[in-house]
PDB file of C-alpha atoms in Angstrom:
ATOM      1  CA  UNK A  13      70.813  61.070 101.382  1.00 89.00           C
ATOM      2  CA  UNK A  14      70.968  64.667 102.543  1.00 92.00           C
ATOM      3  CA  UNK A  15      70.584  65.776  98.911  1.00 95.00           C
ATOM      4  CA  UNK A  16      67.648  63.411  98.436  1.00 96.00           C
ATOM      5  CA  UNK A  17      65.874  64.791 101.493  1.00 97.00           C
ATOM      6  CA  UNK A  18      66.425  68.379 100.423  1.00 97.00           C
ATOM      7  CA  UNK A  19      65.095  67.655  96.939  1.00 97.00           C
ATOM      8  CA  UNK A  20      62.000  65.889  98.246  1.00 97.00           C
ATOM      9  CA  UNK A  21      61.218  68.691 100.694  1.00 97.00           C
ATOM     10  CA  UNK A  22      61.570  71.315  97.970  1.00 97.00           C
ATOM     11  CA  UNK A  23      58.787  69.609  96.044  1.00 96.00           C
ATOM     12  CA  UNK A  24      56.370  68.642  98.799  1.00 96.00           C
ATOM     13  CA  UNK A  25      55.587  68.778 102.492  1.00 97.00           C
ATOM     14  CA  UNK A  26      56.158  65.491 104.339  1.00 98.00           C
ATOM     15  CA  UNK A  27      54.126  64.785 107.477  1.00 97.00           C
ATOM     16  CA  UNK A  28      53.915  60.985 107.354  1.00 98.00           C
ATOM     17  CA  UNK A  29      56.668  58.380 106.937  1.00 98.00           C
ATOM     18  CA  UNK A  30      56.184  54.676 106.230  1.00 98.00           C
ATOM     19  CA  UNK A  31      58.895  51.989 106.165  1.00 98.00           C
ATOM     20  CA  UNK A  32      57.922  49.059 103.933  1.00 98.00           C
ATOM     21  CA  UNK A  33      59.913  45.891 103.178  1.00 98.00           C
ATOM     22  CA  UNK A  34      60.122  42.131 103.786  1.00 98.00           C
ATOM     23  CA  UNK A  35      62.105  39.966 106.210  1.00 97.00           C
ATOM     24  CA  UNK A  36      65.544  41.229 107.105  1.00 96.00           C
ATOM     25  CA  UNK A  37      65.036  44.463 105.185  1.00 97.00           C
ATOM     26  CA  UNK A  38      61.926  45.221 107.218  1.00 98.00           C
ATOM     27  CA  UNK A  39      63.748  44.391 110.452  1.00 97.00           C
ATOM     28  CA  UNK A  40      66.661  46.592 109.408  1.00 97.00           C
ATOM     29  CA  UNK A  41      64.275  49.561 109.241  1.00 98.00           C
ATOM     30  CA  UNK A  42      63.077  49.083 112.826  1.00 98.00           C
ATOM     31  CA  UNK A  43      65.702  51.347 114.492  1.00 98.00           C
ATOM     32  CA  UNK A  44      64.778  54.149 112.068  1.00 98.00           C
ATOM     33  CA  UNK A  45      61.071  53.635 112.660  1.00 98.00           C
ATOM     34  CA  UNK A  46      61.550  53.553 116.427  1.00 98.00           C
ATOM     35  CA  UNK A  47      63.685  56.687 116.321  1.00 98.00           C
ATOM     36  CA  UNK A  48      61.190  58.755 114.311  1.00 98.00           C
ATOM     37  CA  UNK A  49      58.229  57.542 116.332  1.00 97.00           C
ATOM     38  CA  UNK A  50      59.934  58.543 119.577  1.00 98.00           C
ATOM     39  CA  UNK A  51      61.770  61.721 118.600  1.00 98.00           C
ATOM     40  CA  UNK A  52      59.473  63.466 116.114  1.00 98.00           C
ATOM     41  CA  UNK A  53      57.132  66.124 117.453  1.00 97.00           C
ATOM     42  CA  UNK A  54      55.446  67.015 114.153  1.00 97.00           C
ATOM     43  CA  UNK A  55      55.073  63.850 112.040  1.00 98.00           C
ATOM     44  CA  UNK A  56      51.447  62.774 112.051  1.00 97.00           C
ATOM     45  CA  UNK A  57      52.284  59.087 111.521  1.00 97.00           C
ATOM     46  CA  UNK A  58      55.226  56.725 111.337  1.00 98.00           C
ATOM     47  CA  UNK A  59      54.404  53.305 109.892  1.00 98.00           C
ATOM     48  CA  UNK A  60      56.344  50.030 109.619  1.00 98.00           C
ATOM     49  CA  UNK A  61      54.718  47.510 107.282  1.00 98.00           C
ATOM     50  CA  UNK A  62      55.453  44.107 105.727  1.00 98.00           C
ATOM     51  CA  UNK A  63      55.330  44.841 102.022  1.00 98.00           C
ATOM     52  CA  UNK A  64      52.583  42.394 101.074  1.00 98.00           C
ATOM     53  CA  UNK A  65      50.323  43.674 103.853  1.00 98.00           C
ATOM     54  CA  UNK A  66      50.898  47.203 102.604  1.00 98.00           C
ATOM     55  CA  UNK A  67      49.946  46.122  99.067  1.00 98.00           C
ATOM     56  CA  UNK A  68      46.740  44.393 100.099  1.00 98.00           C
ATOM     57  CA  UNK A  69      45.648  46.768 102.855  1.00 97.00           C
ATOM     58  CA  UNK A  70      47.264  50.143 102.223  1.00 97.00           C
ATOM     59  CA  UNK A  71      46.761  52.702 105.021  1.00 97.00           C
ATOM     60  CA  UNK A  72      44.047  55.201 104.171  1.00 97.00           C
ATOM     61  CA  UNK A  73      46.285  58.085 105.283  1.00 97.00           C
ATOM     62  CA  UNK A  74      48.740  57.586 102.405  1.00 97.00           C
ATOM     63  CA  UNK A  75      48.695  60.761 100.307  1.00 97.00           C
ATOM     64  CA  UNK A  76      50.921  63.383  98.658  1.00 97.00           C
ATOM     65  CA  UNK A  77      52.398  64.330 102.045  1.00 98.00           C
ATOM     66  CA  UNK A  78      53.578  60.760 102.695  1.00 98.00           C
ATOM     67  CA  UNK A  79      57.089  59.415 102.229  1.00 98.00           C
ATOM     68  CA  UNK A  80      57.251  55.650 101.729  1.00 98.00           C
ATOM     69  CA  UNK A  81      60.721  54.141 102.162  1.00 98.00           C
ATOM     70  CA  UNK A  82      61.140  50.691 100.632  1.00 98.00           C
ATOM     71  CA  UNK A  83      64.036  48.234 100.649  1.00 98.00           C
ATOM     72  CA  UNK A  84      64.926  45.089  98.721  1.00 97.00           C
ATOM     73  CA  UNK A  85      68.422  43.655  99.023  1.00 95.00           C
ATOM     74  CA  UNK A  86      68.717  42.345  95.461  1.00 95.00           C
ATOM     75  CA  UNK A  87      66.154  44.824  94.205  1.00 95.00           C
ATOM     76  CA  UNK A  88      63.866  42.052  92.965  1.00 96.00           C
ATOM     77  CA  UNK A  89      61.478  41.296  95.849  1.00 97.00           C
ATOM     78  CA  UNK A  90      58.060  41.232  94.081  1.00 97.00           C
ATOM     79  CA  UNK A  91      56.008  42.293  97.106  1.00 97.00           C
ATOM     80  CA  UNK A  92      58.243  45.279  97.844  1.00 98.00           C
ATOM     81  CA  UNK A  93      58.347  46.404  94.217  1.00 98.00           C
ATOM     82  CA  UNK A  94      54.560  46.260  94.118  1.00 98.00           C
ATOM     83  CA  UNK A  95      54.353  48.165  97.411  1.00 98.00           C
ATOM     84  CA  UNK A  96      56.402  50.962  95.879  1.00 98.00           C
ATOM     85  CA  UNK A  97      54.074  51.128  92.882  1.00 98.00           C
ATOM     86  CA  UNK A  98      50.989  51.132  95.089  1.00 98.00           C
ATOM     87  CA  UNK A  99      52.456  53.972  97.144  1.00 98.00           C
ATOM     88  CA  UNK A 100      53.165  56.006  94.021  1.00 98.00           C
ATOM     89  CA  UNK A 101      49.628  55.449  92.755  1.00 98.00           C
ATOM     90  CA  UNK A 102      48.305  56.741  96.093  1.00 98.00           C
ATOM     91  CA  UNK A 103      50.286  59.953  95.588  1.00 98.00           C
ATOM     92  CA  UNK A 104      53.136  59.310  98.008  1.00 98.00           C
ATOM     93  CA  UNK A 105      56.798  59.991  97.378  1.00 98.00           C
ATOM     94  CA  UNK A 106      58.939  56.841  97.402  1.00 98.00           C
ATOM     95  CA  UNK A 107      62.572  56.351  98.349  1.00 98.00           C
ATOM     96  CA  UNK A 108      64.433  53.122  97.576  1.00 98.00           C
ATOM     97  CA  UNK A 109      67.141  51.287  99.521  1.00 98.00           C
ATOM     98  CA  UNK A 110      68.937  48.416  97.795  1.00 97.00           C
ATOM     99  CA  UNK A 111      72.325  46.732  97.548  1.00 96.00           C
ATOM    100  CA  UNK A 112      72.115  46.333  93.776  1.00 95.00           C
ATOM    101  CA  UNK A 113      72.261  49.502  91.625  1.00 95.00           C
ATOM    102  CA  UNK A 114      70.066  49.499  88.512  1.00 93.00           C
ATOM    103  CA  UNK A 115      67.937  46.624  89.822  1.00 96.00           C
ATOM    104  CA  UNK A 116      64.203  46.517  89.103  1.00 97.00           C
ATOM    105  CA  UNK A 117      63.229  48.322  92.296  1.00 97.00           C
ATOM    106  CA  UNK A 118      65.272  51.379  91.308  1.00 97.00           C
ATOM    107  CA  UNK A 119      62.896  52.048  88.415  1.00 97.00           C
ATOM    108  CA  UNK A 120      60.169  53.049  90.851  1.00 97.00           C
ATOM    109  CA  UNK A 121      61.766  56.281  92.040  1.00 97.00           C
ATOM    110  CA  UNK A 122      64.650  58.633  91.226  1.00 96.00           C
ATOM    111  CA  UNK A 123      65.482  58.627  94.938  1.00 98.00           C
ATOM    112  CA  UNK A 124      67.748  55.625  95.441  1.00 97.00           C
ATOM    113  CA  UNK A 125      70.505  54.856  97.930  1.00 96.00           C
ATOM    114  CA  UNK A 126      72.707  51.757  98.010  1.00 96.00           C
ATOM    115  CA  UNK A 127      74.350  50.286 101.069  1.00 95.00           C
ATOM    116  CA  UNK A 128      77.358  48.191 102.046  1.00 94.00           C
ATOM    117  CA  UNK A 129      77.180  44.407 102.461  1.00 92.00           C
ATOM    118  CA  UNK A 130      79.434  41.345 102.367  1.00 87.00           C
ATOM    119  CA  UNK A 131      82.852  40.373 103.638  1.00 82.00           C
ATOM    120  CA  UNK A 132      84.350  43.850 103.209  1.00 85.00           C
ATOM    121  CA  UNK A 133      81.295  45.755 104.409  1.00 90.00           C
ATOM    122  CA  UNK A 134      81.545  49.137 106.081  1.00 95.00           C
ATOM    123  CA  UNK A 135      79.361  48.869 109.175  1.00 95.00           C
ATOM    124  CA  UNK A 136      78.276  52.509 109.196  1.00 95.00           C
ATOM    125  CA  UNK A 137      77.018  52.036 105.636  1.00 95.00           C
ATOM    126  CA  UNK A 138      74.962  48.847 106.153  1.00 95.00           C
ATOM    127  CA  UNK A 139      71.253  49.137 105.473  1.00 96.00           C
ATOM    128  CA  UNK A 140      70.194  49.404 109.127  1.00 97.00           C
ATOM    129  CA  UNK A 141      72.805  52.110 109.698  1.00 97.00           C
ATOM    130  CA  UNK A 142      71.876  54.035 106.559  1.00 97.00           C
ATOM    131  CA  UNK A 143      68.195  53.685 107.379  1.00 98.00           C
ATOM    132  CA  UNK A 144      68.809  55.245 110.792  1.00 98.00           C
ATOM    133  CA  UNK A 145      71.009  57.937 109.292  1.00 98.00           C
ATOM    134  CA  UNK A 146      68.295  58.802 106.783  1.00 98.00           C
ATOM    135  CA  UNK A 147      65.721  59.093 109.567  1.00 98.00           C
ATOM    136  CA  UNK A 148      68.027  61.348 111.582  1.00 98.00           C
ATOM    137  CA  UNK A 149      68.805  63.538 108.561  1.00 98.00           C
ATOM    138  CA  UNK A 150      65.096  63.790 107.786  1.00 98.00           C
ATOM    139  CA  UNK A 151      64.211  64.829 111.330  1.00 98.00           C
ATOM    140  CA  UNK A 152      67.038  67.361 111.303  1.00 98.00           C
ATOM    141  CA  UNK A 153      65.563  68.936 108.175  1.00 97.00           C
ATOM    142  CA  UNK A 154      61.970  68.785 109.396  1.00 98.00           C
ATOM    143  CA  UNK A 155      62.438  69.848 113.013  1.00 98.00           C
ATOM    144  CA  UNK A 156      66.064  70.900 113.555  1.00 97.00           C
ATOM    145  CA  UNK A 157      66.467  67.880 115.842  1.00 98.00           C
ATOM    146  CA  UNK A 158      68.496  68.900 118.896  1.00 97.00           C
ATOM    147  CA  UNK A 159      70.726  65.803 119.067  1.00 98.00           C
ATOM    148  CA  UNK A 160      71.781  65.819 115.419  1.00 98.00           C
ATOM    149  CA  UNK A 161      75.428  66.665 116.157  1.00 97.00           C
ATOM    150  CA  UNK A 162      75.643  63.906 118.759  1.00 98.00           C
ATOM    151  CA  UNK A 163      74.302  61.447 116.193  1.00 98.00           C
ATOM    152  CA  UNK A 164      76.818  62.504 113.557  1.00 97.00           C
ATOM    153  CA  UNK A 165      79.620  62.064 116.092  1.00 97.00           C
ATOM    154  CA  UNK A 166      78.277  58.602 116.929  1.00 98.00           C
ATOM    155  CA  UNK A 167      78.481  57.534 113.291  1.00 97.00           C
ATOM    156  CA  UNK A 168      82.137  58.605 113.251  1.00 96.00           C
ATOM    157  CA  UNK A 169      82.848  56.291 116.204  1.00 97.00           C
ATOM    158  CA  UNK A 170      80.684  53.420 115.071  1.00 97.00           C
ATOM    159  CA  UNK A 171      82.951  51.454 112.704  1.00 96.00           C
ATOM    160  CA  UNK A 172      85.790  51.147 115.206  1.00 97.00           C
ATOM    161  CA  UNK A 173      83.305  50.316 117.949  1.00 97.00           C
ATOM    162  CA  UNK A 174      81.988  47.373 115.923  1.00 97.00           C
ATOM    163  CA  UNK A 175      85.459  46.009 115.180  1.00 96.00           C
ATOM    164  CA  UNK A 176      86.374  46.136 118.869  1.00 97.00           C
ATOM    165  CA  UNK A 177      83.090  44.514 119.959  1.00 97.00           C
ATOM    166  CA  UNK A 178      83.348  41.677 117.425  1.00 97.00           C
ATOM    167  CA  UNK A 179      86.865  40.864 118.598  1.00 96.00           C
ATOM    168  CA  UNK A 180      85.643  40.933 122.184  1.00 96.00           C
ATOM    169  CA  UNK A 181      82.930  38.320 121.653  1.00 96.00           C
ATOM    170  CA  UNK A 182      84.873  35.610 119.765  1.00 96.00           C
ATOM    171  CA  UNK A 183      85.101  33.295 122.770  1.00 96.00           C
ATOM    172  CA  UNK A 184      81.465  33.780 123.814  1.00 97.00           C
ATOM    173  CA  UNK A 185      80.357  33.101 120.229  1.00 98.00           C
ATOM    174  CA  UNK A 186      82.290  29.821 120.158  1.00 97.00           C
ATOM    175  CA  UNK A 187      80.706  28.765 123.444  1.00 97.00           C
ATOM    176  CA  UNK A 188      77.261  29.606 122.084  1.00 98.00           C
ATOM    177  CA  UNK A 189      77.852  27.604 118.907  1.00 98.00           C
ATOM    178  CA  UNK A 190      79.073  24.511 120.770  1.00 98.00           C
ATOM    179  CA  UNK A 191      76.234  24.667 123.286  1.00 98.00           C
ATOM    180  CA  UNK A 192      73.480  25.235 120.721  1.00 98.00           C
ATOM    181  CA  UNK A 193      74.566  23.082 117.789  1.00 97.00           C
ATOM    182  CA  UNK A 194      71.926  20.434 118.538  1.00 97.00           C
ATOM    183  CA  UNK A 195      69.152  22.694 119.804  1.00 98.00           C
ATOM    184  CA  UNK A 196      65.763  22.378 118.118  1.00 97.00           C
ATOM    185  CA  UNK A 197      64.503  25.744 119.341  1.00 98.00           C
ATOM    186  CA  UNK A 198      66.182  29.017 120.360  1.00 98.00           C
ATOM    187  CA  UNK A 199      64.169  32.022 121.512  1.00 98.00           C
ATOM    188  CA  UNK A 200      65.379  35.587 121.051  1.00 98.00           C
ATOM    189  CA  UNK A 201      64.400  38.573 123.196  1.00 98.00           C
ATOM    190  CA  UNK A 202      64.735  42.329 122.990  1.00 98.00           C
ATOM    191  CA  UNK A 203      62.867  45.603 123.401  1.00 98.00           C
ATOM    192  CA  UNK A 204      63.025  49.294 122.624  1.00 97.00           C
ATOM    193  CA  UNK A 205      65.086  50.181 119.573  1.00 97.00           C
ATOM    194  CA  UNK A 206      66.706  46.725 119.759  1.00 97.00           C
ATOM    195  CA  UNK A 207      63.482  44.776 119.282  1.00 97.00           C
ATOM    196  CA  UNK A 208      64.158  44.596 115.561  1.00 96.00           C
ATOM    197  CA  UNK A 209      67.488  42.867 116.238  1.00 97.00           C
ATOM    198  CA  UNK A 210      65.789  40.027 118.105  1.00 98.00           C
ATOM    199  CA  UNK A 211      63.176  39.758 115.350  1.00 98.00           C
ATOM    200  CA  UNK A 212      65.778  39.675 112.576  1.00 98.00           C
ATOM    201  CA  UNK A 213      67.854  37.007 114.306  1.00 98.00           C
ATOM    202  CA  UNK A 214      64.818  34.818 114.862  1.00 98.00           C
ATOM    203  CA  UNK A 215      63.258  34.892 111.393  1.00 98.00           C
ATOM    204  CA  UNK A 216      66.278  35.478 109.129  1.00 97.00           C
ATOM    205  CA  UNK A 217      69.059  33.521 110.803  1.00 98.00           C
ATOM    206  CA  UNK A 218      67.716  30.844 113.117  1.00 98.00           C
ATOM    207  CA  UNK A 219      64.657  29.919 111.046  1.00 98.00           C
ATOM    208  CA  UNK A 220      65.718  30.809 107.506  1.00 98.00           C
ATOM    209  CA  UNK A 221      69.443  30.100 107.533  1.00 98.00           C
ATOM    210  CA  UNK A 222      69.758  27.431 110.233  1.00 98.00           C
ATOM    211  CA  UNK A 223      66.328  25.749 110.163  1.00 98.00           C
ATOM    212  CA  UNK A 224      66.083  26.050 113.943  1.00 98.00           C
ATOM    213  CA  UNK A 225      62.630  26.738 115.396  1.00 98.00           C
ATOM    214  CA  UNK A 226      62.518  30.181 116.957  1.00 98.00           C
ATOM    215  CA  UNK A 227      60.346  33.067 118.040  1.00 98.00           C
ATOM    216  CA  UNK A 228      61.256  36.629 118.958  1.00 98.00           C
ATOM    217  CA  UNK A 229      59.785  37.593 122.333  1.00 98.00           C
ATOM    218  CA  UNK A 230      59.489  41.214 123.400  1.00 98.00           C
ATOM    219  CA  UNK A 231      61.142  41.625 126.803  1.00 98.00           C
ATOM    220  CA  UNK A 232      58.150  43.576 128.085  1.00 97.00           C
ATOM    221  CA  UNK A 233      55.692  40.944 126.879  1.00 98.00           C
ATOM    222  CA  UNK A 234      57.627  37.969 128.234  1.00 98.00           C
ATOM    223  CA  UNK A 235      55.747  38.061 131.548  1.00 98.00           C
ATOM    224  CA  UNK A 236      52.366  38.080 129.834  1.00 98.00           C
ATOM    225  CA  UNK A 237      52.400  34.572 128.409  1.00 98.00           C
ATOM    226  CA  UNK A 238      55.806  33.416 127.124  1.00 98.00           C
ATOM    227  CA  UNK A 239      57.319  32.928 130.606  1.00 98.00           C
ATOM    228  CA  UNK A 240      55.421  29.621 130.834  1.00 98.00           C
ATOM    229  CA  UNK A 241      57.656  27.939 128.243  1.00 97.00           C
ATOM    230  CA  UNK A 242      60.736  28.521 130.410  1.00 98.00           C
ATOM    231  CA  UNK A 243      62.571  25.581 131.925  1.00 96.00           C
ATOM    232  CA  UNK A 244      66.213  24.695 132.504  1.00 96.00           C
ATOM    233  CA  UNK A 245      66.626  23.220 129.006  1.00 95.00           C
ATOM    234  CA  UNK A 246      65.173  26.088 126.946  1.00 97.00           C
ATOM    235  CA  UNK A 247      67.807  28.394 125.367  1.00 98.00           C
ATOM    236  CA  UNK A 248      67.379  32.170 125.146  1.00 98.00           C
ATOM    237  CA  UNK A 249      69.493  34.607 123.151  1.00 98.00           C
ATOM    238  CA  UNK A 250      69.110  38.054 124.726  1.00 98.00           C
ATOM    239  CA  UNK A 251      69.627  41.331 122.835  1.00 98.00           C
ATOM    240  CA  UNK A 252      70.184  43.837 125.625  1.00 98.00           C
ATOM    241  CA  UNK A 253      70.221  47.531 124.753  1.00 97.00           C
ATOM    242  CA  UNK A 254      71.179  50.590 126.759  1.00 97.00           C
ATOM    243  CA  UNK A 255      68.427  53.151 127.051  1.00 94.00           C
ATOM    244  CA  UNK A 256      65.146  53.841 128.840  1.00 96.00           C
ATOM    245  CA  UNK A 257      63.910  50.269 128.201  1.00 96.00           C
ATOM    246  CA  UNK A 258      66.991  48.627 129.741  1.00 97.00           C
ATOM    247  CA  UNK A 259      64.970  47.811 132.856  1.00 98.00           C
ATOM    248  CA  UNK A 260      62.747  45.469 130.826  1.00 98.00           C
ATOM    249  CA  UNK A 261      65.745  43.435 129.657  1.00 98.00           C
ATOM    250  CA  UNK A 262      67.182  43.269 133.172  1.00 98.00           C
ATOM    251  CA  UNK A 263      63.886  42.081 134.640  1.00 98.00           C
ATOM    252  CA  UNK A 264      63.789  39.303 132.028  1.00 98.00           C
ATOM    253  CA  UNK A 265      67.401  38.342 132.688  1.00 98.00           C
ATOM    254  CA  UNK A 266      66.766  38.131 136.437  1.00 98.00           C
ATOM    255  CA  UNK A 267      63.900  35.703 135.841  1.00 98.00           C
ATOM    256  CA  UNK A 268      65.816  33.536 133.389  1.00 98.00           C
ATOM    257  CA  UNK A 269      68.807  33.274 135.700  1.00 98.00           C
ATOM    258  CA  UNK A 270      66.500  31.614 138.227  1.00 97.00           C
ATOM    259  CA  UNK A 271      64.761  29.186 135.894  1.00 98.00           C
ATOM    260  CA  UNK A 272      66.984  28.224 132.962  1.00 97.00           C
ATOM    261  CA  UNK A 273      70.588  27.180 132.476  1.00 95.00           C
ATOM    262  CA  UNK A 274      70.784  28.320 128.847  1.00 98.00           C
ATOM    263  CA  UNK A 275      71.180  32.088 128.687  1.00 98.00           C
ATOM    264  CA  UNK A 276      73.276  33.748 125.980  1.00 98.00           C
ATOM    265  CA  UNK A 277      73.635  37.527 126.177  1.00 97.00           C
ATOM    266  CA  UNK A 278      74.593  40.182 123.694  1.00 98.00           C
ATOM    267  CA  UNK A 279      74.790  43.216 125.950  1.00 98.00           C
ATOM    268  CA  UNK A 280      75.428  46.563 124.287  1.00 98.00           C
ATOM    269  CA  UNK A 281      76.841  47.921 127.542  1.00 97.00           C
ATOM    270  CA  UNK A 282      79.593  45.359 127.832  1.00 97.00           C
ATOM    271  CA  UNK A 283      80.282  45.681 124.096  1.00 97.00           C
ATOM    272  CA  UNK A 284      81.258  49.339 124.442  1.00 97.00           C
ATOM    273  CA  UNK A 285      78.136  51.304 123.514  1.00 98.00           C
ATOM    274  CA  UNK A 286      78.969  53.706 126.339  1.00 97.00           C
ATOM    275  CA  UNK A 287      81.433  55.433 124.009  1.00 97.00           C
ATOM    276  CA  UNK A 288      78.441  56.954 122.238  1.00 98.00           C
ATOM    277  CA  UNK A 289      76.734  59.977 123.774  1.00 97.00           C
ATOM    278  CA  UNK A 290      73.789  59.079 125.988  1.00 97.00           C
ATOM    279  CA  UNK A 291      71.340  61.298 124.086  1.00 97.00           C
ATOM    280  CA  UNK A 292      71.516  59.030 121.012  1.00 98.00           C
ATOM    281  CA  UNK A 293      72.978  55.835 122.469  1.00 98.00           C
ATOM    282  CA  UNK A 294      69.860  53.674 122.448  1.00 98.00           C
ATOM    283  CA  UNK A 295      69.422  54.082 118.684  1.00 98.00           C
ATOM    284  CA  UNK A 296      72.894  52.686 117.979  1.00 98.00           C
ATOM    285  CA  UNK A 297      72.427  49.615 120.187  1.00 98.00           C
ATOM    286  CA  UNK A 298      70.561  47.572 117.546  1.00 98.00           C
ATOM    287  CA  UNK A 299      73.152  48.465 114.929  1.00 98.00           C
ATOM    288  CA  UNK A 300      75.936  47.223 117.196  1.00 98.00           C
ATOM    289  CA  UNK A 301      74.040  44.093 118.258  1.00 98.00           C
ATOM    290  CA  UNK A 302      73.229  43.204 114.631  1.00 97.00           C
ATOM    291  CA  UNK A 303      76.912  43.445 113.733  1.00 96.00           C
ATOM    292  CA  UNK A 304      78.134  41.441 116.717  1.00 97.00           C
ATOM    293  CA  UNK A 305      75.613  38.606 116.431  1.00 98.00           C
ATOM    294  CA  UNK A 306      77.066  37.961 112.983  1.00 97.00           C
ATOM    295  CA  UNK A 307      80.061  36.404 114.761  1.00 97.00           C
ATOM    296  CA  UNK A 308      77.709  34.089 116.665  1.00 98.00           C
ATOM    297  CA  UNK A 309      75.863  33.149 113.484  1.00 98.00           C
ATOM    298  CA  UNK A 310      78.976  32.190 111.557  1.00 98.00           C
ATOM    299  CA  UNK A 311      80.297  30.142 114.487  1.00 98.00           C
ATOM    300  CA  UNK A 312      76.951  28.356 114.782  1.00 98.00           C
ATOM    301  CA  UNK A 313      76.828  27.603 111.050  1.00 98.00           C
ATOM    302  CA  UNK A 314      80.372  26.235 111.085  1.00 98.00           C
ATOM    303  CA  UNK A 315      79.782  24.077 114.160  1.00 98.00           C
ATOM    304  CA  UNK A 316      76.540  22.665 112.765  1.00 98.00           C
ATOM    305  CA  UNK A 317      78.046  22.260 109.261  1.00 97.00           C
ATOM    306  CA  UNK A 318      75.002  24.086 107.970  1.00 98.00           C
ATOM    307  CA  UNK A 319      76.099  27.041 105.771  1.00 97.00           C
ATOM    308  CA  UNK A 320      74.179  30.285 106.132  1.00 96.00           C
ATOM    309  CA  UNK A 321      73.534  30.127 102.392  1.00 95.00           C
ATOM    310  CA  UNK A 322      71.645  26.785 102.552  1.00 96.00           C
ATOM    311  CA  UNK A 323      67.925  26.851 101.663  1.00 95.00           C
ATOM    312  CA  UNK A 324      65.177  24.304 101.112  1.00 95.00           C
ATOM    313  CA  UNK A 325      62.482  26.488  99.566  1.00 95.00           C
ATOM    314  CA  UNK A 326      63.639  30.079  99.162  1.00 91.00           C
ATOM    315  CA  UNK A 327      64.431  30.854  95.513  1.00 89.00           C
ATOM    316  CA  UNK A 328      64.011  27.128  94.706  1.00 91.00           C
ATOM    317  CA  UNK A 329      60.256  26.543  94.526  1.00 94.00           C
ATOM    318  CA  UNK A 330      57.261  28.623  93.585  1.00 90.00           C
ATOM    319  CA  UNK A 331      55.657  30.372  96.564  1.00 88.00           C
TER     320      UNK A 331
END
């Protein structure tokens, strides 16, 4: 990815970055989007768009100084492929993330990176991790980002951190699965860099893979409407990060502890995120939480006898 960035910047100036994808791929880009939006001092815009919205209502600012980063897991998502073509037509440079080399999406651009996935995956090379790494490398090249070394050190620690955290949460994941196997709705919450983790869990796991009604609620927005659905029988799955927005998660937790009996926490602090330097810690929280919740998801699927691969409509009917 470093070579890709250097090659792009030799050919053009980049002052706008847009992340474009669908579903879990879009959610996986959220830590990178959040990072650039917060840390960059020179980028004019950082966008984060569902692919089909981008296709039908492309931002007017897209031009030759724009970098559009697209992702499709199998490389065949029609909306994302079309988004890449639309971006190219508008003059932007396009970079592609995919799991499948030589898939259709890779024909859009010479700038392609693949990522790790599956049973033997390397956590520091998953798409959310590589998306964040790309954003950090880009900012280092554009602005000589001051915390670059701390970030590189964090990536060196990350794989072992995930393994330790997943082992740590086995018992809590089993309890969650047993308690929630018959639930008809489970809400997820998060904020800051970890908002994308709550969003991904809600739409890609609970709704798509388990057919459980769900909605992701931003911790800061909870007290501006959603608090009214709280009662002792409503379950909440909390994605708690460790950064400047931590106070929002703690305020939410304090309220829920008073009014519901069904609270399930994934707390980056208790999972060992403190091993990562404070200057970059918040950006690694969603990566860690995404990896750890996988244990919860598999336990839930096993307990409910509802495999994560089961679908009613996706890939089976025209839509």
